Coordinates of C-alpha atoms in Angstrom, one line a residue:
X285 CA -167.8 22.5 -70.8
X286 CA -165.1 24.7 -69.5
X287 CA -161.7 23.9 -70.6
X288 CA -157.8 25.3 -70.3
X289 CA -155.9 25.8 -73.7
X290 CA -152.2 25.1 -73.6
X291 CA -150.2 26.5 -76.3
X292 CA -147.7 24.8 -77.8
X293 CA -146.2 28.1 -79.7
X294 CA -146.1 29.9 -76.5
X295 CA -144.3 26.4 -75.1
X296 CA -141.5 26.7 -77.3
X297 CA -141.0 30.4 -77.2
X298 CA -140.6 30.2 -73.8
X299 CA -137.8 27.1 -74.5
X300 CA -135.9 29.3 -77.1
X301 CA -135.5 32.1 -74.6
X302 CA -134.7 30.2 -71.4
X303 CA -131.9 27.9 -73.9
X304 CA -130.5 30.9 -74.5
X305 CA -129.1 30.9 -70.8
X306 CA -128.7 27.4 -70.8
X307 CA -128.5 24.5 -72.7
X308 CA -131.7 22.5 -72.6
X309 CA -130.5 19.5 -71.4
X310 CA -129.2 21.6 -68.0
X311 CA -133.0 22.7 -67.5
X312 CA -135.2 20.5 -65.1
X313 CA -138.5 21.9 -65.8
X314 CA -141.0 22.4 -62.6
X315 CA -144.2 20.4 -62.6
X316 CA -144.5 20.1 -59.5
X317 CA -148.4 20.7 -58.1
X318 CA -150.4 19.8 -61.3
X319 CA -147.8 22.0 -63.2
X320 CA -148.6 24.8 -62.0
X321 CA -152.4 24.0 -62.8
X322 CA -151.3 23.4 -66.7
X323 CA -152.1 19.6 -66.2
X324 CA -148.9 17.6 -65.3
X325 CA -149.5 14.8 -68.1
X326 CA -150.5 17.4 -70.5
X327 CA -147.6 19.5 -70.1
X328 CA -145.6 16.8 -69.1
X329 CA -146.0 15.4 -73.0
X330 CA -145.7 18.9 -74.0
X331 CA -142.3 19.4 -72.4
X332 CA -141.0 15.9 -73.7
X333 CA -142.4 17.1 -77.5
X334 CA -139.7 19.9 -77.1
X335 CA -136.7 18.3 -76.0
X336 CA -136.9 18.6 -72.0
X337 CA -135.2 15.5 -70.4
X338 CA -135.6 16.4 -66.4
X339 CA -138.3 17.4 -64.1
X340 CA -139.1 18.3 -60.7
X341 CA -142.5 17.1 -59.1
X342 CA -144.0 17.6 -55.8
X343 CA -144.5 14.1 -54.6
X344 CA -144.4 10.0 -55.5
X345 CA -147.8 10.2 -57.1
X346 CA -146.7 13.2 -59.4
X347 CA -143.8 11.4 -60.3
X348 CA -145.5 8.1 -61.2
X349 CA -147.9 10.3 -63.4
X350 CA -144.7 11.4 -65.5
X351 CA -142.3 8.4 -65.2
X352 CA -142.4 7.1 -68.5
X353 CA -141.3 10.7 -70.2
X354 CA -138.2 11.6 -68.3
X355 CA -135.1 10.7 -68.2
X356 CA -135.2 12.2 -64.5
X357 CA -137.8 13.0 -62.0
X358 CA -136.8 14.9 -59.0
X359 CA -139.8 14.8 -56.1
X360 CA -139.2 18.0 -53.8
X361 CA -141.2 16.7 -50.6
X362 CA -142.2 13.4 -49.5
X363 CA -142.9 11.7 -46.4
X364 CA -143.9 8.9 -46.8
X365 CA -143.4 6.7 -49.9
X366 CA -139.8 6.3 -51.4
X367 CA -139.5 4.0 -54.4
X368 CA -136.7 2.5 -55.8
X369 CA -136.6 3.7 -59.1
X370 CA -134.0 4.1 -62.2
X371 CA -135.3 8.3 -63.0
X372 CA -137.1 8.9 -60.3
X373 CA -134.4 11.1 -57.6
X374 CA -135.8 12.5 -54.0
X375 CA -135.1 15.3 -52.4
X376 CA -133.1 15.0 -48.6
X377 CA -134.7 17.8 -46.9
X378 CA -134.2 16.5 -43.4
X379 CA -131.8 13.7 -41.5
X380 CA -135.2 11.7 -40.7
X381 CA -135.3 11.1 -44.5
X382 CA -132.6 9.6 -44.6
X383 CA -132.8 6.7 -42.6
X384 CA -136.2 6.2 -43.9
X385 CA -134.9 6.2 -47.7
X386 CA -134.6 2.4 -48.9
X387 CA -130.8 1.8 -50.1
X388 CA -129.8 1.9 -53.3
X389 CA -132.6 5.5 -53.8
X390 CA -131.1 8.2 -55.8
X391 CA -131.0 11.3 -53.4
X392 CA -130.5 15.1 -54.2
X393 CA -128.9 16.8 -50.7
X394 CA -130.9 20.1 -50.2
X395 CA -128.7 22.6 -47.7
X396 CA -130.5 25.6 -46.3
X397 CA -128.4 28.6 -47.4
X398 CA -130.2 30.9 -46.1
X399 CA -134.0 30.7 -46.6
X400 CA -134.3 28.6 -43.6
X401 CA -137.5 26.6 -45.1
X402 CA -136.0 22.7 -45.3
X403 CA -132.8 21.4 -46.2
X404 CA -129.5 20.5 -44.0
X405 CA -127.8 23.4 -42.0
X406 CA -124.1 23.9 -43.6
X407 CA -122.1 23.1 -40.7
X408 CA -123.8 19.4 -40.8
X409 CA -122.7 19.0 -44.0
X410 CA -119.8 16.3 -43.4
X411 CA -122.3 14.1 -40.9
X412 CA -125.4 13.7 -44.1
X413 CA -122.8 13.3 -46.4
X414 CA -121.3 10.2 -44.0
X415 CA -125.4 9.0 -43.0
X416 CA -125.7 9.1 -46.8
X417 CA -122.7 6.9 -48.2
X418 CA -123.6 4.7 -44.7
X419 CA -127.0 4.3 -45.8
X420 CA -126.0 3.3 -49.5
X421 CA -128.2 5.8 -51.4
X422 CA -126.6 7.2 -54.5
X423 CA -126.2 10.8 -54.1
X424 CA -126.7 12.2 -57.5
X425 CA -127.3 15.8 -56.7
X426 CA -126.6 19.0 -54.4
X427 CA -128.9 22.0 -54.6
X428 CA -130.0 24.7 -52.6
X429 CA -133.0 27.4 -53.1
X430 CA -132.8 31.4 -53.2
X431 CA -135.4 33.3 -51.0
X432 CA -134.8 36.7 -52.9
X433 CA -133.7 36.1 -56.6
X434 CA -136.6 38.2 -57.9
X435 CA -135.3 41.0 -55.8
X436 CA -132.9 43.9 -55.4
X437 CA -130.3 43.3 -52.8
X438 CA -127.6 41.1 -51.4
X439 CA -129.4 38.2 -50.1
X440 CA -129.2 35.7 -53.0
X441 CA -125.1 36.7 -53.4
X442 CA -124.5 35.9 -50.1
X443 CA -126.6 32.1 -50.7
X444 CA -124.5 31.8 -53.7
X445 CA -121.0 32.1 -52.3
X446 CA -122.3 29.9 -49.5
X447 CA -123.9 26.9 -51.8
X448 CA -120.2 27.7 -53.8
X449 CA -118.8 26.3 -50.7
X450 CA -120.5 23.9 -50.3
X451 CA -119.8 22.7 -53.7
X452 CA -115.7 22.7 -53.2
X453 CA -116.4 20.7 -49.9
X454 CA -118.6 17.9 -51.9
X455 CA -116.3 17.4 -54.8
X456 CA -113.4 17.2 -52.1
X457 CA -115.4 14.5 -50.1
X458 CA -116.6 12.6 -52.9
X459 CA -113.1 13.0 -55.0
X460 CA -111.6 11.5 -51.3
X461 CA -114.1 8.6 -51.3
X462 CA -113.4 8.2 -55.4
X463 CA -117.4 8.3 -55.7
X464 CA -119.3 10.3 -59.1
X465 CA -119.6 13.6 -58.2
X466 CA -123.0 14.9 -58.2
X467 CA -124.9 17.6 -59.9
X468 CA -125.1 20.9 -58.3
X469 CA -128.5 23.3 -58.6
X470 CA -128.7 26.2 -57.5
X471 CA -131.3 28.8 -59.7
X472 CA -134.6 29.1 -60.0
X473 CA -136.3 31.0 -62.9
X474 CA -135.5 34.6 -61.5
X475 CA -131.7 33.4 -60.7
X476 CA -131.4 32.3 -64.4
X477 CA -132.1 35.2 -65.6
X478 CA -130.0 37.6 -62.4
X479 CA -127.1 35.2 -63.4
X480 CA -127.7 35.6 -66.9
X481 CA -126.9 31.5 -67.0
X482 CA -125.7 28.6 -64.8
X483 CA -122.1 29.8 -64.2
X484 CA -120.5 27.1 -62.3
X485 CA -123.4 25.1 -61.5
X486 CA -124.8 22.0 -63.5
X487 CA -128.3 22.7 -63.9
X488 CA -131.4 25.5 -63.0
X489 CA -135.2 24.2 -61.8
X490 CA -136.8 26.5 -64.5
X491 CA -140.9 27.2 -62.5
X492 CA -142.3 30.1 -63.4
X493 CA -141.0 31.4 -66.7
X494 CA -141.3 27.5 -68.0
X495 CA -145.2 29.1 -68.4
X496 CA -145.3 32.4 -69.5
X497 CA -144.3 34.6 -66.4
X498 CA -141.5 36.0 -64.4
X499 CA -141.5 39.6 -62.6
X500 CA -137.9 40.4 -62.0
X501 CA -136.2 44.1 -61.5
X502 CA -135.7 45.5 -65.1
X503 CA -131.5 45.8 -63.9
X504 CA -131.8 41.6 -64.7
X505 CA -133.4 42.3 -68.3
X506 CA -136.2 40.4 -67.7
X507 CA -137.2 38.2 -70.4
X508 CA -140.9 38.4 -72.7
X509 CA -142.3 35.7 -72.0
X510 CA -146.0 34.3 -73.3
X511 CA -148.4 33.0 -71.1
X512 CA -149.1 29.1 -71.9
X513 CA -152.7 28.8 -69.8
X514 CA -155.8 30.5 -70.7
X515 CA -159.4 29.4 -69.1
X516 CA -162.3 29.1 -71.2
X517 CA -165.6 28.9 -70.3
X518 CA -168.8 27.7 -72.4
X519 CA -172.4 29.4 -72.4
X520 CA -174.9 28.1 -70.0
X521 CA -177.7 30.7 -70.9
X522 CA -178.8 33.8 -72.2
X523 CA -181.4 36.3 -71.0
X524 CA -182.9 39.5 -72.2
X525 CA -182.1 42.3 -69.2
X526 CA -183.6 46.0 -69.0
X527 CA -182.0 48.7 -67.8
X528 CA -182.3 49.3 -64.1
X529 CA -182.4 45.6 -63.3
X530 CA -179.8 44.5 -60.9
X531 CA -178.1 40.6 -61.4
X532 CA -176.5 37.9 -59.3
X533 CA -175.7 37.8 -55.6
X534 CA -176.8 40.5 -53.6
X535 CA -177.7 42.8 -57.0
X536 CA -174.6 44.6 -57.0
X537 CA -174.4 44.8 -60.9
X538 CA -176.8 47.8 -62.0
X539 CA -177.6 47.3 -66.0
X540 CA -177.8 50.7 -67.0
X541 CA -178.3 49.6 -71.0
X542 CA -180.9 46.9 -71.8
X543 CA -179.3 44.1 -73.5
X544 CA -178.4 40.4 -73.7
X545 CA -176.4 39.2 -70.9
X546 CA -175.2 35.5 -70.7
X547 CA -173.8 32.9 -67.4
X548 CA -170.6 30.8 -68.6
X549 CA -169.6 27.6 -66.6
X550 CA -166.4 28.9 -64.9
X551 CA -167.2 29.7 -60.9
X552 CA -165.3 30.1 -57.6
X553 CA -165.9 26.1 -57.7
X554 CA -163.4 25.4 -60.6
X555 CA -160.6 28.0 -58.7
X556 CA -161.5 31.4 -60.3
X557 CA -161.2 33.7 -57.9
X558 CA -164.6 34.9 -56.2
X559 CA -164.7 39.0 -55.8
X560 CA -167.3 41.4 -56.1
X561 CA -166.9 43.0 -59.7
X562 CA -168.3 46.2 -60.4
X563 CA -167.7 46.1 -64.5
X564 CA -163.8 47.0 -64.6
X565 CA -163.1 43.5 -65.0
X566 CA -162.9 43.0 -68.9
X567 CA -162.0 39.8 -70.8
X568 CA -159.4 39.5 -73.0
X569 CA -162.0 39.7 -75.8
X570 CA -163.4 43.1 -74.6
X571 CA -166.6 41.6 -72.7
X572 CA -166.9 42.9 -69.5
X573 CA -167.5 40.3 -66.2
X574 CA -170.9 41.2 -64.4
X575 CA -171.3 40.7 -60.6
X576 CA -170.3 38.5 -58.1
X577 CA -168.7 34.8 -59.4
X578 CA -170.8 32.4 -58.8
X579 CA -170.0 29.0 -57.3
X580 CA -170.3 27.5 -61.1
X581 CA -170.7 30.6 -63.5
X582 CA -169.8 33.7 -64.3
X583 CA -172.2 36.8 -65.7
X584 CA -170.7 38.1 -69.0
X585 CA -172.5 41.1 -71.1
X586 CA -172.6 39.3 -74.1
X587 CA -174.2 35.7 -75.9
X588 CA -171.3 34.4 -77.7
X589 CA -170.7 30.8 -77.5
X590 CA -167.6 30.3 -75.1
X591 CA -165.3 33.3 -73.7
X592 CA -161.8 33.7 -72.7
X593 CA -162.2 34.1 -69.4
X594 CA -158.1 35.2 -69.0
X595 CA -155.4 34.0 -70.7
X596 CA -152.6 36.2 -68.8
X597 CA -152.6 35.0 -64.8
X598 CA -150.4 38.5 -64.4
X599 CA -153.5 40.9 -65.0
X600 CA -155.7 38.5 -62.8
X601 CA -152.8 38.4 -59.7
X602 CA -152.2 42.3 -59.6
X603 CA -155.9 42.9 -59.8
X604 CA -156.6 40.3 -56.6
X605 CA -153.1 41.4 -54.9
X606 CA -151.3 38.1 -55.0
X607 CA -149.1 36.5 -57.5
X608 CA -149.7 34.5 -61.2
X609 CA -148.8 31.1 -59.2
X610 CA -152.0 31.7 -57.0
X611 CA -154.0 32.1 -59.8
X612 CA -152.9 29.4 -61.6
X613 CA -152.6 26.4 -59.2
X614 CA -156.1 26.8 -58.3
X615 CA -157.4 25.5 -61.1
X616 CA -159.7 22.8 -60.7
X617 CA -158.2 19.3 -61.6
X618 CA -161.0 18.7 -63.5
X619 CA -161.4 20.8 -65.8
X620 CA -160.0 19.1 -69.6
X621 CA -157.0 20.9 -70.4
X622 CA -156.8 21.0 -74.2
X623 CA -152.9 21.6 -76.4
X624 CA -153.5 23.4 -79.0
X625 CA -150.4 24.9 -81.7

């Protein structure tokens, strides 16, 4: 059977460089949408093996799946079901939320700073704050998201100084009302790394470079990072080929060399990515892919008993022009994910 390998090792290098911006404790690590297609409980129990205490999920049912490893559990987007729960937080993306959020819910205020995808305008600031303390929820966090930190230019400067503001006209409010101040997030991976650290803020949603990746301009001195996932696929069966025979879907892989060619159980059906190959796809063990992918399998010039079908997302996304997180989140839920050291 196919399976996904998680590496511990890789796990904790990753940890040792992203505490060197910030102390681990100040890290809410993204598992949000199967974690990235890692496996939410199997990274989740990977993540609390190494010391991370906070998370961010997608949803209620994510959170549920984690709830017993975190101290907190912050769910991004939810419509529907709020639950009143000791570490699980939610996200306030809209003023409709808030009236349907059950009193008593610990609530994280997003503001839209500038990316204009959810969160509360600026200048409404004062009336959530006022619906929130009506509405007895416990506001235990502030945050905001940058649209550009992975880039060159002014864009995420400008969000900065205006979350910054926002900051000073919490802690006024809440120092007014004598109520706990709440934490304030701000950076993602790439804004880590650009800010070289949290700087006045309380905490950084660590994505990306939580699993091996993260393409900033070499100005930010990006970090090496390794790759936790890597898809493996196990023979199905082997043929004898002669040259001159064409294989798979529509023939479009000429066998020049007689030889032993195999099909491996990994297809456009577990979230590999189906493209026509013409041979200049090679495996990280050297083998090369053969043909189109099939719904369930893959052709592969060689017999060995399982392949590595990739084990960097990177060299897949640049060679299907889109980005590691496309590659990765794919992945069919049901394939076992395996930790290995």
């Amino acid at each position: 059977m196919s399976e996904i390998r998680l590496s511990q090792s890789a796990l904790r290098h990753n940890i040792a460089v992203l505490t060197e911006k910030a102390p681990i404790h100040k890290l809410f690590f993204v598992l949000k949408d199967n974690a990235y297609g890692h496996g939410i409980k199997e990274y989740g129990s990977m993540c609390l093996q190494n010391g991370i205490k906070s998370v961010v999920v997608r949803d209620t049912e994510e959170a549920l799946m984690v709830s017993d490893m975190f101290e907190t559990i912050l769910v991004l987007a939810e419509k529907t079901d709020f639950l009143k729960h000791d570490n699980i937080h939610y996200s306030i993306n809209s003023f409709s939320q808030i009236h349907r959020i059950h009193p008593g819910t610990n609530v994280h205020l997003k503001i839209d700073t500038g990316m204009h995808r959810n969160g509360i305008n600026p200048d409404e600031l004062q009336e959530a704050l006022d619906l929130i303390f009506s509405k007895s929820l416990r506001l235990r966090g502030v945050f905001s998201h940058l649209k550009s930190a992975d880039e060159l230019g002014s864009q995420s400067f400008w969000q900065e100084q205006c979350f910054k503001d926002i900051k000073k006209s919490v802690i006024a409010y809440c120092d007014g009302r004598k109520v706990v101040r709440p934490l304030f997030h701000l950076y993602n991976s790439a804004g880590l790394f650009r800010a070289n650290g949290i700087g006045e803020f309380d905490a950084a949603r660590i994505g990306i470079a939580a699993y091996g990746y993260l393409d900033i301009p070499s100005v930010f001195n990006p970090p090496e990072l390794k790759p936790v996932l890597s898809l493996w696929g196990d023979k199905i069966a082997s043929r004898d080929v002669k040259a001159g025979e064409r294989i798979g879907y529509g023939g479009i892989a000429l066998i020049e060399q007689g030889g032993k060619i195999s099909t491996y159980d990994v297809g456009y059906g577990d979230g590999f990515f189906r493209i026509s190959v013409d041979g200049s796809y090679v495996l990280p063990g050297g083998r090369k892919m053969l043909g189109k992918v099939c719904m369930d399998c893959i052709f592969v010039d060689c017999e060995d008993d399982s392949i590595c079908v990739f084990d960097n997302a990177l060299i897949l996304a640049n060679r299907y022009k889109t980005i590691p997180y496309e590659i990765l989140v794919r992945l069919n839920h049901k394939i076992a994910r395996r930790i290995t050291s």
